[in-house]
PDB file of C-alpha atoms in Angstrom:
ATOM      1  CA  MET A  70       0.000   0.000   0.000  1.00 66.00           C
ATOM      2  CA  THR A  71       2.760   2.436   0.895  1.00 83.00           C
ATOM      3  CA  ARG A  72       4.561   1.533  -2.293  1.00 83.00           C
ATOM      4  CA  HIS A  73       1.496   2.461  -4.381  1.00 81.00           C
ATOM      5  CA  PHE A  74       1.174   5.676  -2.406  1.00 84.00           C
ATOM      6  CA  ALA A  75       4.837   6.512  -3.037  1.00 84.00           C
ATOM      7  CA  VAL A  76       4.466   5.844  -6.763  1.00 84.00           C
ATOM      8  CA  LEU A  77       1.309   7.953  -6.880  1.00 87.00           C
ATOM      9  CA  LEU A  78       3.031  10.737  -4.956  1.00 83.00           C
ATOM     10  CA  LEU A  79       6.012  10.686  -7.337  1.00 84.00           C
ATOM     11  CA  LEU A  80       3.679  10.761 -10.320  1.00 80.00           C
ATOM     12  CA  VAL A  81       1.780  13.751  -8.920  1.00 80.00           C
ATOM     13  CA  LEU A  82       5.045  15.561  -8.159  1.00 77.00           C
ATOM     14  CA  ALA A  83       6.418  14.853 -11.621  1.00 77.00           C
ATOM     15  CA  LEU A  84       3.291  16.097 -13.369  1.00 74.00           C
ATOM     16  CA  SER A  85       2.975  19.190 -11.199  1.00 75.00           C
ATOM     17  CA  SER A  86       6.574  20.169 -11.898  1.00 72.00           C
ATOM     18  CA  CYS A  87       6.033  20.344 -15.669  1.00 72.00           C
ATOM     19  CA  ARG A  88       6.669  23.871 -16.846  1.00 71.00           C
ATOM     20  CA  ASP A  89       4.286  25.953 -18.834  1.00 69.00           C
ATOM     21  CA  TYR A  90       5.955  26.869 -22.106  1.00 69.00           C
ATOM     22  CA  ASP A  91       3.960  30.067 -22.555  1.00 69.00           C
ATOM     23  CA  TYR A  92       6.835  32.543 -22.227  1.00 69.00           C
ATOM     24  CA  TYR A  93       4.927  35.530 -23.612  1.00 72.00           C
ATOM     25  CA  PRO A  94       3.709  36.889 -20.227  1.00 73.00           C
ATOM     26  CA  HIS A  95       7.259  36.697 -18.859  1.00 69.00           C
ATOM     27  CA  LEU A  96       8.686  38.263 -21.993  1.00 70.00           C
ATOM     28  CA  THR A  97       6.335  41.236 -22.037  1.00 74.00           C
ATOM     29  CA  ALA A  98       6.646  42.022 -18.326  1.00 76.00           C
ATOM     30  CA  ASP A  99       9.059  44.790 -17.391  1.00 74.00           C
ATOM     31  CA  ASP A 100       9.712  43.525 -13.862  1.00 76.00           C
ATOM     32  CA  GLY A 101      13.230  44.327 -12.693  1.00 71.00           C
ATOM     33  CA  LEU A 102      14.058  46.606 -15.596  1.00 77.00           C
ATOM     34  CA  THR A 103      14.289  50.370 -15.832  1.00 85.00           C
ATOM     35  CA  PRO A 104      10.683  51.624 -15.902  1.00 87.00           C
ATOM     36  CA  PRO A 105       9.606  52.375 -19.491  1.00 88.00           C
ATOM     37  CA  GLU A 106       8.761  56.019 -18.791  1.00 89.00           C
ATOM     38  CA  GLN A 107      12.201  56.595 -17.271  1.00 91.00           C
ATOM     39  CA  PHE A 108      13.970  54.835 -20.160  1.00 88.00           C
ATOM     40  CA  ALA A 109      11.971  56.898 -22.670  1.00 91.00           C
ATOM     41  CA  ARG A 110      13.270  60.104 -21.056  1.00 92.00           C
ATOM     42  CA  TYR A 111      16.882  59.159 -21.903  1.00 94.00           C
ATOM     43  CA  GLY A 112      16.486  60.389 -25.492  1.00 93.00           C
ATOM     44  CA  GLN A 113      14.497  60.311 -28.712  1.00 94.00           C
ATOM     45  CA  GLU A 114      15.764  56.898 -29.755  1.00 96.00           C
ATOM     46  CA  GLN A 115      14.964  55.405 -26.361  1.00 95.00           C
ATOM     47  CA  ALA A 116      11.458  56.870 -26.558  1.00 95.00           C
ATOM     48  CA  ALA A 117      11.117  55.292 -30.006  1.00 97.00           C
ATOM     49  CA  VAL A 118      12.218  51.915 -28.588  1.00 96.00           C
ATOM     50  CA  ILE A 119       9.501  52.077 -25.932  1.00 95.00           C
ATOM     51  CA  ALA A 120       6.883  53.121 -28.506  1.00 96.00           C
ATOM     52  CA  ILE A 121       7.880  50.269 -30.838  1.00 97.00           C
ATOM     53  CA  ALA A 122       7.847  47.759 -27.961  1.00 95.00           C
ATOM     54  CA  ARG A 123       4.367  48.860 -26.912  1.00 94.00           C
ATOM     55  CA  GLU A 124       3.093  48.647 -30.485  1.00 94.00           C
ATOM     56  CA  PHE A 125       4.678  45.196 -30.741  1.00 94.00           C
ATOM     57  CA  ALA A 126       2.704  44.049 -27.678  1.00 93.00           C
ATOM     58  CA  ARG A 127      -0.500  45.757 -28.819  1.00 93.00           C
ATOM     59  CA  ALA A 128      -0.452  43.768 -32.070  1.00 92.00           C
ATOM     60  CA  HIS A 129      -0.332  40.409 -30.237  1.00 90.00           C
ATOM     61  CA  GLN A 130      -2.982  38.039 -31.620  1.00 88.00           C
ATOM     62  CA  GLY A 131      -1.830  34.596 -30.535  1.00 88.00           C
ATOM     63  CA  GLU A 132       1.013  32.102 -30.613  1.00 87.00           C
ATOM     64  CA  ALA A 133       0.492  30.491 -34.022  1.00 90.00           C
ATOM     65  CA  PRO A 134       3.357  31.215 -36.451  1.00 91.00           C
ATOM     66  CA  GLU A 135       1.021  33.164 -38.759  1.00 94.00           C
ATOM     67  CA  GLU A 136      -0.224  35.295 -35.847  1.00 93.00           C
ATOM     68  CA  LEU A 137       3.327  35.958 -34.681  1.00 92.00           C
ATOM     69  CA  ALA A 138       4.278  36.985 -38.215  1.00 93.00           C
ATOM     70  CA  ARG A 139       1.350  39.435 -38.353  1.00 94.00           C
ATOM     71  CA  GLN A 140       2.343  40.822 -34.953  1.00 94.00           C
ATOM     72  CA  ALA A 141       5.933  41.361 -36.065  1.00 94.00           C
ATOM     73  CA  GLU A 142       4.763  42.839 -39.368  1.00 95.00           C
ATOM     74  CA  ALA A 143       2.627  45.416 -37.542  1.00 96.00           C
ATOM     75  CA  ALA A 144       5.546  46.370 -35.289  1.00 96.00           C
ATOM     76  CA  VAL A 145       7.931  46.621 -38.265  1.00 96.00           C
ATOM     77  CA  ARG A 146       5.438  48.802 -40.121  1.00 97.00           C
ATOM     78  CA  TYR A 147       5.166  51.107 -37.099  1.00 97.00           C
ATOM     79  CA  ALA A 148       8.952  51.217 -36.603  1.00 97.00           C
ATOM     80  CA  ARG A 149       9.551  52.136 -40.246  1.00 97.00           C
ATOM     81  CA  SER A 150       7.111  55.028 -39.882  1.00 97.00           C
ATOM     82  CA  LEU A 151       9.431  56.673 -37.332  1.00 97.00           C
ATOM     83  CA  PRO A 152      11.939  59.120 -38.865  1.00 96.00           C
ATOM     84  CA  GLN A 153      14.905  58.083 -36.706  1.00 96.00           C
ATOM     85  CA  VAL A 154      14.683  54.375 -37.673  1.00 97.00           C
ATOM     86  CA  ALA A 155      17.055  53.286 -40.448  1.00 97.00           C
ATOM     87  CA  ASP A 156      16.417  49.525 -40.594  1.00 96.00           C
ATOM     88  CA  VAL A 157      14.243  46.891 -38.895  1.00 97.00           C
ATOM     89  CA  THR A 158      14.657  43.121 -38.877  1.00 95.00           C
ATOM     90  CA  ALA A 159      11.979  40.877 -37.371  1.00 94.00           C
ATOM     91  CA  ASP A 160      12.243  37.480 -35.718  1.00 92.00           C
ATOM     92  CA  PRO A 161       8.560  36.604 -35.242  1.00 89.00           C
ATOM     93  CA  LEU A 162       9.093  33.221 -33.595  1.00 86.00           C
ATOM     94  CA  GLY A 163      11.605  34.734 -31.170  1.00 87.00           C
ATOM     95  CA  HIS A 164       9.309  37.637 -30.238  1.00 89.00           C
ATOM     96  CA  ARG A 165      11.905  40.260 -31.090  1.00 92.00           C
ATOM     97  CA  LEU A 166      12.883  42.975 -33.504  1.00 96.00           C
ATOM     98  CA  THR A 167      16.335  44.313 -34.239  1.00 97.00           C
ATOM     99  CA  VAL A 168      16.190  48.026 -34.944  1.00 98.00           C
ATOM    100  CA  ARG A 169      19.020  50.175 -36.298  1.00 98.00           C
ATOM    101  CA  PHE A 170      18.683  53.907 -35.883  1.00 97.00           C
ATOM    102  CA  ASN A 171      20.117  56.635 -38.113  1.00 96.00           C
ATOM    103  CA  SER A 172      22.747  57.322 -35.439  1.00 96.00           C
ATOM    104  CA  GLY A 173      24.065  53.766 -35.867  1.00 96.00           C
ATOM    105  CA  TRP A 174      22.674  52.478 -32.565  1.00 96.00           C
ATOM    106  CA  ARG A 175      21.293  48.962 -32.919  1.00 97.00           C
ATOM    107  CA  THR A 176      19.060  47.419 -30.283  1.00 96.00           C
ATOM    108  CA  GLY A 177      16.833  44.420 -29.766  1.00 95.00           C
ATOM    109  CA  ILE A 178      13.203  45.055 -28.919  1.00 95.00           C
ATOM    110  CA  THR A 179      10.744  42.666 -27.312  1.00 92.00           C
ATOM    111  CA  PRO A 180       7.054  43.377 -26.745  1.00 93.00           C
ATOM    112  CA  LEU A 181       6.255  45.587 -23.740  1.00 91.00           C
ATOM    113  CA  ASP A 182       2.795  45.100 -22.321  1.00 84.00           C
ATOM    114  CA  ASP A 183       2.291  47.643 -19.573  1.00 77.00           C
TER     115      ASP A 183
END
């Protein structure tokens, strides 16, 4: 009886320890980082980064590859509309954009849902 209980307990522990592979909420949270409003005050390019990140999060539709591609496409379209942005490269499955500004500064941008 105790052996069955131990096996059942191990099974419950093993199943409860399985991770959730939905990383999007962790990715879009700004916990532990410089607050977005403070970062945006550092300069025009930093303000553009925050605006692009927020637009990236706003366009979120789901986790299917097609939905991620549409999300990245919307963020790229918004980024290209900004005058200080020189080039944008999207990685839809990785939830990130690489943006190069006219000054030469290149940065990675993930969605910011605040």
